[in-house]
Tab-separated table of C-alpha atoms in Angstrom:
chain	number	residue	atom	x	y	z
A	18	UNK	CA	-52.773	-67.182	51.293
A	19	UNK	CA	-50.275	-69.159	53.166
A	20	UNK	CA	-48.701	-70.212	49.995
A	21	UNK	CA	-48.569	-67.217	48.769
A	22	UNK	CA	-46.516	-65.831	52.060
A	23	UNK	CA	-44.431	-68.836	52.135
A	24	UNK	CA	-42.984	-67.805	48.608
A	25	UNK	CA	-42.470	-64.602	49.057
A	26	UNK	CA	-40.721	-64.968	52.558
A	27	UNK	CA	-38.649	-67.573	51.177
A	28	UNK	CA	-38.391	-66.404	47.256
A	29	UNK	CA	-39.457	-69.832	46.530
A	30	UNK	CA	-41.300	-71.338	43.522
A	31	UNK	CA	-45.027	-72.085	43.817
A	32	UNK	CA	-44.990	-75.526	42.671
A	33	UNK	CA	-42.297	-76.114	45.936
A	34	UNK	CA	-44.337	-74.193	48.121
A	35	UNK	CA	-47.691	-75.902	46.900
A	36	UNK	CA	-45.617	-79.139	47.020
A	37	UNK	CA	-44.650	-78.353	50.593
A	38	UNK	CA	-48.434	-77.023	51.476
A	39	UNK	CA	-49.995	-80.224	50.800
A	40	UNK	CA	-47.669	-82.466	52.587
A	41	UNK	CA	-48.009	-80.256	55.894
A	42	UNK	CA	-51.692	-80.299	55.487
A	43	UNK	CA	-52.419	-83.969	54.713
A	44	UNK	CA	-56.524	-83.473	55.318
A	45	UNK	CA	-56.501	-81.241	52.377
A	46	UNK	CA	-57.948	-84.054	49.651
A	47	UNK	CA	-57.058	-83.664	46.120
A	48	UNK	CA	-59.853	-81.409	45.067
A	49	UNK	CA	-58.749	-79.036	47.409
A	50	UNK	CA	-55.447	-79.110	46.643
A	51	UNK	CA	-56.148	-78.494	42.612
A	52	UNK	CA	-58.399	-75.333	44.331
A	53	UNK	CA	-55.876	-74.090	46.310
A	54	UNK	CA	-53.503	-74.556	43.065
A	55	UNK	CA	-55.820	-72.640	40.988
A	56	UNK	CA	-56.065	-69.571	43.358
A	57	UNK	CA	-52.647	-69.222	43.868
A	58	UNK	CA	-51.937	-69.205	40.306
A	59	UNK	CA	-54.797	-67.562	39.186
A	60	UNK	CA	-53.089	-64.702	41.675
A	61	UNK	CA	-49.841	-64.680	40.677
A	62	UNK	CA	-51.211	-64.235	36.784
A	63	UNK	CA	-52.793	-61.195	38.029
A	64	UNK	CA	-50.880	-59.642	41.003
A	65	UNK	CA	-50.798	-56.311	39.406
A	66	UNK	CA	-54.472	-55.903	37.947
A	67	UNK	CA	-55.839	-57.612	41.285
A	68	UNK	CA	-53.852	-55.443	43.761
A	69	UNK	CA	-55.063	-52.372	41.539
A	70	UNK	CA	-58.982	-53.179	41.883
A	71	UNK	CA	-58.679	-54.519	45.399
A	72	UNK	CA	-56.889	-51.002	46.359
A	73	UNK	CA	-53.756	-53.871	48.157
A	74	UNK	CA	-51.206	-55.631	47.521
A	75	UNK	CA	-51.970	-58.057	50.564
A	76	UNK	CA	-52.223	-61.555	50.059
A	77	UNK	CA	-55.495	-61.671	51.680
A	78	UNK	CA	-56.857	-59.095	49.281
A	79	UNK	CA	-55.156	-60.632	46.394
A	80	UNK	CA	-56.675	-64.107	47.137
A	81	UNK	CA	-59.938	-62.463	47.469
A	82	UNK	CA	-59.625	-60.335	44.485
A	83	UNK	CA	-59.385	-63.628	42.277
A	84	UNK	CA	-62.857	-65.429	43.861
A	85	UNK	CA	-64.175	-62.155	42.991
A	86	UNK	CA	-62.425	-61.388	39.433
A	87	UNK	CA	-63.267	-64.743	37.703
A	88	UNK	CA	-64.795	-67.371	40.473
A	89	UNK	CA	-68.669	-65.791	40.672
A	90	UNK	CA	-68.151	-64.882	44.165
A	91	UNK	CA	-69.175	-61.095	45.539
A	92	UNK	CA	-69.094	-59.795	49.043
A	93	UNK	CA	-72.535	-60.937	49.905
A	94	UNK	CA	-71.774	-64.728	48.961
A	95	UNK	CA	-68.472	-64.658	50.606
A	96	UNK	CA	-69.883	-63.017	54.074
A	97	UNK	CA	-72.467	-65.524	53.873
A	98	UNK	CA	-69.914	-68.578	53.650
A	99	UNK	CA	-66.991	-66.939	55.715
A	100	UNK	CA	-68.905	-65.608	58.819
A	101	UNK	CA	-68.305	-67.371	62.143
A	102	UNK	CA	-65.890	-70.175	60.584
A	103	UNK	CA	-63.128	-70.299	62.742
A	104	UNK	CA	-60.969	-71.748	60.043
A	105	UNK	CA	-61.902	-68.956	57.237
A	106	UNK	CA	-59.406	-65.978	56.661
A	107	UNK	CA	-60.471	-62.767	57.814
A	108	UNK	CA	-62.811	-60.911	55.482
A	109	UNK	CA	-60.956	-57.912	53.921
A	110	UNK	CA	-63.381	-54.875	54.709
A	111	UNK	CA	-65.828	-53.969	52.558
A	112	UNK	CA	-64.551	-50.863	51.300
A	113	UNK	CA	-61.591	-52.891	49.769
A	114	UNK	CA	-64.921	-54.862	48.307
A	115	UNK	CA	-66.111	-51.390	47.004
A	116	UNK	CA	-62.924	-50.598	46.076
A	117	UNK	CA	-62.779	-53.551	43.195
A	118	UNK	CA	-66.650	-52.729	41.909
A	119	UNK	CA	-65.577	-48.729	41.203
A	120	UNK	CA	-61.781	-48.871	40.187
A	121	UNK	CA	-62.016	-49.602	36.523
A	122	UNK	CA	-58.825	-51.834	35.224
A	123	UNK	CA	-59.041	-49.608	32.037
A	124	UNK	CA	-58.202	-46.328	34.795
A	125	UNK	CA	-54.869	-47.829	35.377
A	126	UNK	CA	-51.146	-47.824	34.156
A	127	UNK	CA	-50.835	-49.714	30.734
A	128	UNK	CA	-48.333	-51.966	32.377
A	129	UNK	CA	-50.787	-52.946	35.475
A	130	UNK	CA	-53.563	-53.781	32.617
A	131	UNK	CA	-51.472	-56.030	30.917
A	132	UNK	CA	-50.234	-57.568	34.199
A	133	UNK	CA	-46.352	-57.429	33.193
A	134	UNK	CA	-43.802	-56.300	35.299
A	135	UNK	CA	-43.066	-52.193	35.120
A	136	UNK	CA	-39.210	-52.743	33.691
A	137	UNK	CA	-40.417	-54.799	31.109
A	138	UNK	CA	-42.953	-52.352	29.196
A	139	UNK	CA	-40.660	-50.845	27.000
A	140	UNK	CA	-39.384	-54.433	25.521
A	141	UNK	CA	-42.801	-55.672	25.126
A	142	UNK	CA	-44.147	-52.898	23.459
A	143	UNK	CA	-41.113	-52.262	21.107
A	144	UNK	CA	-42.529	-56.238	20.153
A	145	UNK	CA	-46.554	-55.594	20.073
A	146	UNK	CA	-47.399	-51.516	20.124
A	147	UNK	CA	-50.926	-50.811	20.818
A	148	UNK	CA	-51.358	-54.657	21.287
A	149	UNK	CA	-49.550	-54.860	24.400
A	150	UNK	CA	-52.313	-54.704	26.444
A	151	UNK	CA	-54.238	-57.708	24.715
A	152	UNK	CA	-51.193	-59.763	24.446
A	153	UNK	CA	-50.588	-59.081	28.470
A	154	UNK	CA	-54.242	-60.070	28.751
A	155	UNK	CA	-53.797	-63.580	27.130
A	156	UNK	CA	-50.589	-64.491	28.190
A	157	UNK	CA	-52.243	-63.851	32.050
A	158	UNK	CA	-55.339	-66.664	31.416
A	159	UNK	CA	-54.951	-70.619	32.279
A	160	UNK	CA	-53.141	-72.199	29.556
A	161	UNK	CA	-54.440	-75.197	28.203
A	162	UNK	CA	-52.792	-79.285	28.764
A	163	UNK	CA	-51.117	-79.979	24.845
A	164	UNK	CA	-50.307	-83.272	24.122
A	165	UNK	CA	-48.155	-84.754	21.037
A	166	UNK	CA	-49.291	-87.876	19.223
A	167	UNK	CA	-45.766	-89.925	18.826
A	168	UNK	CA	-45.727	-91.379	14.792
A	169	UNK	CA	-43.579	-94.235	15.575
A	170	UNK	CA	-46.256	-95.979	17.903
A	171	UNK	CA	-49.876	-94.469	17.066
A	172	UNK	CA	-52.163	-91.814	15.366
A	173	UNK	CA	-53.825	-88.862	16.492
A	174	UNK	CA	-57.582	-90.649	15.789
A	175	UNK	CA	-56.226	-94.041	17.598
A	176	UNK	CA	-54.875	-91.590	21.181
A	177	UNK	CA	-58.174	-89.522	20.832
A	178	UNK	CA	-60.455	-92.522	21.390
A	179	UNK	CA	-57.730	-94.347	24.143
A	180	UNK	CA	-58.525	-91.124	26.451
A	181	UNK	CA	-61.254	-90.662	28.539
A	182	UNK	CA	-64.172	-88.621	27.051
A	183	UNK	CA	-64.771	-86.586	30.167
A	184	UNK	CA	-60.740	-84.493	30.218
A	185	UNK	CA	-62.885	-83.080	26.209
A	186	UNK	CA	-59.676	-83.795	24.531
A	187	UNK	CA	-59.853	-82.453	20.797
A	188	UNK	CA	-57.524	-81.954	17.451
A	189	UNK	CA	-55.091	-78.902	18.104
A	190	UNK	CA	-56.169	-76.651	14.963
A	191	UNK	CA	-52.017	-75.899	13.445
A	192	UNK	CA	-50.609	-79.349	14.083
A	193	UNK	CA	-51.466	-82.317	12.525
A	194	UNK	CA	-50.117	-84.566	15.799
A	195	UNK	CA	-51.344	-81.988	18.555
A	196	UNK	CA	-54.706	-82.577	21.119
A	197	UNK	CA	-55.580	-79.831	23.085
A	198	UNK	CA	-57.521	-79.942	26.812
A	199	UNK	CA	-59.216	-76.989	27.788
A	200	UNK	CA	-58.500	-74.866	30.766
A	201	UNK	CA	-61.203	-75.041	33.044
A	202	UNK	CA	-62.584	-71.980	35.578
A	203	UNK	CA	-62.583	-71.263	38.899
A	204	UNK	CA	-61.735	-75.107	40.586
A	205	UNK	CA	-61.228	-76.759	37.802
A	206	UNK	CA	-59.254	-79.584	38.565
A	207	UNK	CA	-56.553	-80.429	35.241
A	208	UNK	CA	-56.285	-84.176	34.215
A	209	UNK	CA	-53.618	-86.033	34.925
A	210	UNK	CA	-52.963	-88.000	31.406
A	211	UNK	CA	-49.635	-88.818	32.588
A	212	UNK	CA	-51.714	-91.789	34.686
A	213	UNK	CA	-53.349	-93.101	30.843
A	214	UNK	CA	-51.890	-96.500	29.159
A	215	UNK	CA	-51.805	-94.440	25.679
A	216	UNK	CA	-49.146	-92.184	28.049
A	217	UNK	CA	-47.429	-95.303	29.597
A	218	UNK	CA	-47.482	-96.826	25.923
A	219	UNK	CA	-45.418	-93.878	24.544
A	220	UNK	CA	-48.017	-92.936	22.297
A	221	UNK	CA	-47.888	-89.057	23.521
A	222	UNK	CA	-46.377	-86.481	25.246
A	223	UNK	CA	-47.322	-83.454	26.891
A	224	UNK	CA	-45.622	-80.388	24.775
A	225	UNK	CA	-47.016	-77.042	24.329
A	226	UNK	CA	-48.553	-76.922	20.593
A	227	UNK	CA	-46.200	-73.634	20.037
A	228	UNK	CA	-43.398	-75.830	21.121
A	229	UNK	CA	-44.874	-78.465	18.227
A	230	UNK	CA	-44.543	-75.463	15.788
A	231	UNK	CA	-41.580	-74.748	16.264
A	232	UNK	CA	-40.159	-77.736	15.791
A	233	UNK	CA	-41.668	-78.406	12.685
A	234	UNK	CA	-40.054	-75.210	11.596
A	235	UNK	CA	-37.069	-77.147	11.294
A	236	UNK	CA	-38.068	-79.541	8.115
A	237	UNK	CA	-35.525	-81.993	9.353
A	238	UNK	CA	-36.144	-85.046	7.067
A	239	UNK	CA	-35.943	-88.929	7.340
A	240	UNK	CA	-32.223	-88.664	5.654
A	241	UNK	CA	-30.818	-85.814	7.481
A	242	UNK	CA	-28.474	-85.498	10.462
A	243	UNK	CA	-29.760	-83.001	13.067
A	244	UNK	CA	-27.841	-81.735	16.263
A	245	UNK	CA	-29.976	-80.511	19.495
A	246	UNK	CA	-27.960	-78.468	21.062
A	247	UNK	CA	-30.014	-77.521	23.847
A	248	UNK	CA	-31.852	-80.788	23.928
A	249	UNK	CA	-32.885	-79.994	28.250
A	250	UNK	CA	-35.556	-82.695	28.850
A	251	UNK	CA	-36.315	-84.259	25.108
A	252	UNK	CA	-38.977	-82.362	24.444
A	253	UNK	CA	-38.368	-81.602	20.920
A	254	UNK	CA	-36.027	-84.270	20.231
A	255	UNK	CA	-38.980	-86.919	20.896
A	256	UNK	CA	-40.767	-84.783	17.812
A	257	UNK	CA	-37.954	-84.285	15.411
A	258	UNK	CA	-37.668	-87.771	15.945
A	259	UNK	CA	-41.347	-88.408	15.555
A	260	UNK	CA	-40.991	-86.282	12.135
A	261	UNK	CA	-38.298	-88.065	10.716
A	262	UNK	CA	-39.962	-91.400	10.803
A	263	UNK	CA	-37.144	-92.892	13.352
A	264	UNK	CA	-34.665	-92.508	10.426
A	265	UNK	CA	-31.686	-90.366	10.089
A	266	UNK	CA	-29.400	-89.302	12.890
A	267	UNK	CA	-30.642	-87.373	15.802
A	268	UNK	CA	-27.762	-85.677	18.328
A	269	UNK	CA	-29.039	-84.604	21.247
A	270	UNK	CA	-26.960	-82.994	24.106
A	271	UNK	CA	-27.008	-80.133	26.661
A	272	UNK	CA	-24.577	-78.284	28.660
A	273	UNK	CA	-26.481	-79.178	31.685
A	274	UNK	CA	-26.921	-83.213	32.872
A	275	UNK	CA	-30.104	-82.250	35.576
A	276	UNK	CA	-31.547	-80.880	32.641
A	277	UNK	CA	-31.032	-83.670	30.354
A	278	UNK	CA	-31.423	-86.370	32.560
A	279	UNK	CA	-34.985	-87.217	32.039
A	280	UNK	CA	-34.308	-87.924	28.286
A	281	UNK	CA	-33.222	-91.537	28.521
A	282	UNK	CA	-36.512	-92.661	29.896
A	283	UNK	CA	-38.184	-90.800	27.289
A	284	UNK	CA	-36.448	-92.052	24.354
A	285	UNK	CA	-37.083	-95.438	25.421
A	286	UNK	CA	-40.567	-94.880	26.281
A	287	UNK	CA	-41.143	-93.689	23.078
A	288	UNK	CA	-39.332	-96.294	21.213
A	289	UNK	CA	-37.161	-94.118	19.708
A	290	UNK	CA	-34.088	-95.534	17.603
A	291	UNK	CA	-32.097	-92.578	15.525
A	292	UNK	CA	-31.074	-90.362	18.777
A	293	UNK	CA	-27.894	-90.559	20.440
A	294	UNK	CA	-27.182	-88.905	23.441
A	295	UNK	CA	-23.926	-86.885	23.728
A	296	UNK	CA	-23.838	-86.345	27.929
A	297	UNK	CA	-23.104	-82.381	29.147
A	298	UNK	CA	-19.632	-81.101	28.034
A	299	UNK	CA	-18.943	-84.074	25.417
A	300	UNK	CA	-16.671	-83.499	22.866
A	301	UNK	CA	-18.605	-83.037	19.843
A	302	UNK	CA	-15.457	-82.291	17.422
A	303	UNK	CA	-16.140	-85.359	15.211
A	304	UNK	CA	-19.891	-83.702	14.529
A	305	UNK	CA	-18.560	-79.683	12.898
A	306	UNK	CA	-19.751	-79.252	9.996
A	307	UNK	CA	-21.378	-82.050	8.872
A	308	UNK	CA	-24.456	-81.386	10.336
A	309	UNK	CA	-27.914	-80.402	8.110
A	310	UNK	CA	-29.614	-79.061	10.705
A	311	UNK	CA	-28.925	-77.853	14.218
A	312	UNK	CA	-31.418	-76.621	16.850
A	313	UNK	CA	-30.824	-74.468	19.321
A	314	UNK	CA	-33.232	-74.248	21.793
A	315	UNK	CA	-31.671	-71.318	23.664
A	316	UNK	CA	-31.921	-70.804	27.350
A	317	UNK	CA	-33.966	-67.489	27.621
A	318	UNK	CA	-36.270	-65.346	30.030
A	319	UNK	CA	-39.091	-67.930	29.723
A	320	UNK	CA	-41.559	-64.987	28.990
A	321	UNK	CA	-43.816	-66.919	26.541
A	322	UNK	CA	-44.650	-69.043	29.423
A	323	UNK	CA	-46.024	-67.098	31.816
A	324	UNK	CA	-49.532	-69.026	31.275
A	325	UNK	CA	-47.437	-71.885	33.316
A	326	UNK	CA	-44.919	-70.196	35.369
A	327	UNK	CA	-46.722	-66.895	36.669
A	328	UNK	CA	-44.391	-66.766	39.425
A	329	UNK	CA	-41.569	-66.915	37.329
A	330	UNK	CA	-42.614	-63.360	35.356
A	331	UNK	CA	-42.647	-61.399	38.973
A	332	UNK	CA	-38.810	-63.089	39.944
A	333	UNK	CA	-37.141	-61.841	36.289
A	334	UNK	CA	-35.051	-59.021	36.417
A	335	UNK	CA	-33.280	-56.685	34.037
A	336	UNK	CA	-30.043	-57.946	34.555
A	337	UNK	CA	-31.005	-61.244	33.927
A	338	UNK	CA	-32.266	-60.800	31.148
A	339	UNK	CA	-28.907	-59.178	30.037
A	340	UNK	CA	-27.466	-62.273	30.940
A	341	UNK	CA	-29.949	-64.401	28.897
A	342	UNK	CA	-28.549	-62.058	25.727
A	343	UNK	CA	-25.135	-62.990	26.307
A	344	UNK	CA	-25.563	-66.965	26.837
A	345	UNK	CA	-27.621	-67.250	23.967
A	346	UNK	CA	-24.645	-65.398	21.861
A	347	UNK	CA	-22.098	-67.330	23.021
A	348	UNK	CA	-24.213	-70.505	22.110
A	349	UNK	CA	-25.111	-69.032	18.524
A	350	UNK	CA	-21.005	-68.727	18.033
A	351	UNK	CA	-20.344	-72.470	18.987
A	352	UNK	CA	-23.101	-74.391	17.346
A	353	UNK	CA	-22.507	-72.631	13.950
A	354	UNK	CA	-19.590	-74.904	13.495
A	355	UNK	CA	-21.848	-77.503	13.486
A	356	UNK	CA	-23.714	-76.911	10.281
A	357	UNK	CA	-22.651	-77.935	7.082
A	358	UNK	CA	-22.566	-75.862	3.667
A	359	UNK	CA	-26.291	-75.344	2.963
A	360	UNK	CA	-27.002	-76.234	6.397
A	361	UNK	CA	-29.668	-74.643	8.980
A	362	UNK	CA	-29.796	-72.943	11.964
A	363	UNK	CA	-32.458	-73.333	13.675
A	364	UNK	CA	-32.661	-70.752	16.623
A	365	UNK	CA	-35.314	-71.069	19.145
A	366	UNK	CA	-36.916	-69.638	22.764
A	367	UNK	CA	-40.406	-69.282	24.594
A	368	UNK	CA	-39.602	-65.898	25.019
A	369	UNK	CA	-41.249	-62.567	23.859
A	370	UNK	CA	-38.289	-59.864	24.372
A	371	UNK	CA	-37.352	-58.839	20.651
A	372	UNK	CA	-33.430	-58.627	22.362
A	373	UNK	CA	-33.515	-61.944	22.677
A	374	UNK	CA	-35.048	-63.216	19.605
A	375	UNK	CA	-35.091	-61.010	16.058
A	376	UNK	CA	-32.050	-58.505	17.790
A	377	UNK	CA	-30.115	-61.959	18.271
A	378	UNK	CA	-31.414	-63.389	15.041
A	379	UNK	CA	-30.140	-59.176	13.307
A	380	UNK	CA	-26.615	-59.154	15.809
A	381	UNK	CA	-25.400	-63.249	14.239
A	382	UNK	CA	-26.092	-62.273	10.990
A	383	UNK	CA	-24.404	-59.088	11.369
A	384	UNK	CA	-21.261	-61.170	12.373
A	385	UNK	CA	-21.187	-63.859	10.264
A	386	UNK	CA	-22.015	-63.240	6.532
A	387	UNK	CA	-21.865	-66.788	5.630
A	388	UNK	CA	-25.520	-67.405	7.046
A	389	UNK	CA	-28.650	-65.901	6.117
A	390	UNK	CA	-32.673	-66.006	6.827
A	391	UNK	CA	-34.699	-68.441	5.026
A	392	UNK	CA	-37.886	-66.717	3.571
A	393	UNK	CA	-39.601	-67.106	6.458
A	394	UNK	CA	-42.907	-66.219	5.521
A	395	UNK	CA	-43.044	-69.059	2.529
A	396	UNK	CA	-41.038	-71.732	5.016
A	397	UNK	CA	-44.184	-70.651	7.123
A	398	UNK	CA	-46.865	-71.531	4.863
A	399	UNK	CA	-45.290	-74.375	3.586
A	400	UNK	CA	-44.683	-76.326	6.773
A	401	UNK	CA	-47.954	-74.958	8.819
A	402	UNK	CA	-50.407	-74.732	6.362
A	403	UNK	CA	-53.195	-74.118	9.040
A	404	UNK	CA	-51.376	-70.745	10.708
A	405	UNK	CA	-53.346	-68.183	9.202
A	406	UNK	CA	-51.173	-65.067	7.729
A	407	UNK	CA	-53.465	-62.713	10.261
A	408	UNK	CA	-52.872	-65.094	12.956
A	409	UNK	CA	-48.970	-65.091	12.835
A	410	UNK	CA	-46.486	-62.446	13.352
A	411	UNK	CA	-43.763	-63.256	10.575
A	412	UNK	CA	-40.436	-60.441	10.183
A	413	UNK	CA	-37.117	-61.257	7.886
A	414	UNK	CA	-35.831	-62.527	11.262
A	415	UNK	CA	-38.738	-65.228	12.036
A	416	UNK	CA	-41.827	-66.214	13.540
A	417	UNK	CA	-43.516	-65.308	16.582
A	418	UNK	CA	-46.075	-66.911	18.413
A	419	UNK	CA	-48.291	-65.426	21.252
A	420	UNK	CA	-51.309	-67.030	23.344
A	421	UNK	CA	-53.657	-64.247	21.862
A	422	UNK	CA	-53.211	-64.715	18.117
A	423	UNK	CA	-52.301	-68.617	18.162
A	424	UNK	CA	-53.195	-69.949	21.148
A	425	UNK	CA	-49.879	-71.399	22.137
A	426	UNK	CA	-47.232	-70.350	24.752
A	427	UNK	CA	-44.985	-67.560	23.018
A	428	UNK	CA	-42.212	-68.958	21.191
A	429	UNK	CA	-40.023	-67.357	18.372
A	430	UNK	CA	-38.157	-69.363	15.902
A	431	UNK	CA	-35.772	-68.187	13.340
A	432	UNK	CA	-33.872	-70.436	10.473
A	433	UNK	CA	-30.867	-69.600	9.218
A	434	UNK	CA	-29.064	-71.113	6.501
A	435	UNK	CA	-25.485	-71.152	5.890
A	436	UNK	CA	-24.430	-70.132	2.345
């Protein structure tokens, strides 16, 4: 509850406010900590469809409302523990109690169902219809911890039996190098595989599988030259370097050097050898057009991860999203000078607003006739075998992923070839 005011007094991110939580309260061991972590995430996931049942927006009642919406607790259990404990919270009354067993979540607005912010209805269900409601549903549970098995050093069988039976690591189902980790309820306290030797070793990373798919939607190959433009971190430079065997020519830059700072001790954790790193605002003149494939892993609302960053989805405006729109445009215009004749495009986010993805994919095609869609529903079955037709949602402009029909953080990628 305390976190929970400290964030909105301060409009602060949770993981700060946790971070700051846990320092002030130093008796708090690490169990309780991961608790305290789950409930105020578990919260924020929530905030509308909790405050609806509890009858409050209140911390207290929202805090309450998620022991009671998914942690086996009820009124009589809680009264039991919470009575004369000088420490405990004050008990909400029990009419806000009887308030969550008679207020149906099915009574309320579609928007407070899906647990998405009111402005944002009309985007989302120009992108899903009737399915809104479902998708808001999934993309409002725990997410899962992905990993990526690195080629260059290991296998996915040899990283499987390095980690520790108990985290129930198993095969991601669509990628050949992903391992998936569960989400746990209630407490459930997350692994830390960071701490493992196979991590240490550079035999994995931690990367969303959707953010795996994605980049495999690129087909870069051992002989090609590829550009990340928005490289950030390294995320998906580590796997297009992965994919191409450490062959080939990886560029991998980004406009912003916090953001792309943590790729050197990547790369060299993961032994990589066919990246170069271009630092923020290099001159990349030498690299126009002779480039066979260049990814753009656009800034962008973030809404596809809203699993991770529940916080985030109740901060996002209107106007910034506006604002995503026009980055992303003005990056489209200067990377396509970077592809060669017969050269891709490869446009990416972990977003679910169609204005940023297929209207961005349906406005650069508009304006430049010399680059079209791939067939994206063949490049689709050819490169991810395992994603199910049903499963996907595949338009002229590109693919879309969701955490109720694959499982994955939302992503959409679109590839565009230039004639």
């Amino acid at each position: 509850m305390e976190v929970l005011d400290d964030m909105a007094n301060r409009h602060r991110p949770a993981s700060e406010a946790l971070k700051d939580w846990g320092l002030s309260h130093r008796f708090a061991g690490s169990g309780d900590r991961a608790a305290i972590g789950n409930l105020v995430y578990d919260a924020l996931r929530k905030k509308l469809s909790l405050a609806w049942r509890m009858g409050s927006e209140d911390t207290n009642a929202l805090v309450f409302g998620v022991v009671l919406d998914g942690w086996g607790e009820s009124y009589e259990t809680l009264k039991a523990a919470l009575d004369g404990d000088k420490f405990a919270p004050p008990l909400p009354d029990e009419s806000a109690f009887q308030h969550f067993d008679t207020f149906e979540i099915g009574d309320a607005p579609f928007y407070i169902q899906a647990d998405i912010p009111e402005w944002a209805a009309e985007q989302l269900t120009s992108a899903f219809g009737s399915e809104l409601i479902a998708e808001g549903v999934a993309l409002s549970a725990r997410p899962p911890v992905d990993l990526r098995v690195n080629r260059i050093l290991s296998t996915r069988e040899k990283v499987l039996s390095e980690l520790p039976k108990a985290i129930g690591a198993v095969p991601s189902e669509l990628t050949a190098d992903g391992i998936r980790i569960a989400a746990g309820p209630s407490d459930y306290r997350q692994p830390n595989v960071q701490v493992e030797p196979a991590f240490q070793k550079g035999w994995f990373e931690i990367q969303d599988e959707g953010s795996q798919l994605v980049a495999l939607m690129t087909g870069a190959l051992p002989t090609e030259s590829v550009l990340d433009y928005c490289a950030g971190g390294g995320g998906k430079t580590l796997e297009l370097a992965s994919l191409m065997g450490n062959k080939g020519q990886i560029h991998a830059t980004d406009s912003d050097k916090s953001r792309l700072a943590p790729i050197f001790e990547r790369l060299k954790r993961a032994e990589t050898r066919n990246v170069q790193v271009h630092p923020a605002k290099s001159d990349l003149t030498a690299l126009q057009g002779m480039m066979d494939c260049v990814l753009i892993d656009a800034p962008c609302t973030g809404a596809g991860t809203w699993r991770r960053r529940p916080d985030a989805k109740w901060r996002l405006s209107e106007a910034q999203l506006q604002q995503r729109v026009s980055d992303q445009a003005s990056i489209l215009e200067v990377s396509k000078h970077y592809v060669k004749s017969g050269g891709r495009l490869v446009y990416v986010t972990c977003s679910l607003f169609p204005e940023e993805n297929s209207g961005q994919v349906s406005r650069f095609l508009r304006e430049n006739a010399d680059f079209a869609c791939v067939d994206h529903p063949a490049r689709v079955a050819a490169l991810i075998p395992a994603l199910k037709a049903e499963q996907a949602i595949i338009s002229a402009e590109g693919l879309t992923l969701t955490p109720r029909r694959t499982g994955t953080d939302g992503f959409f990628v679109s590839v565009m070839q230039k004639k």
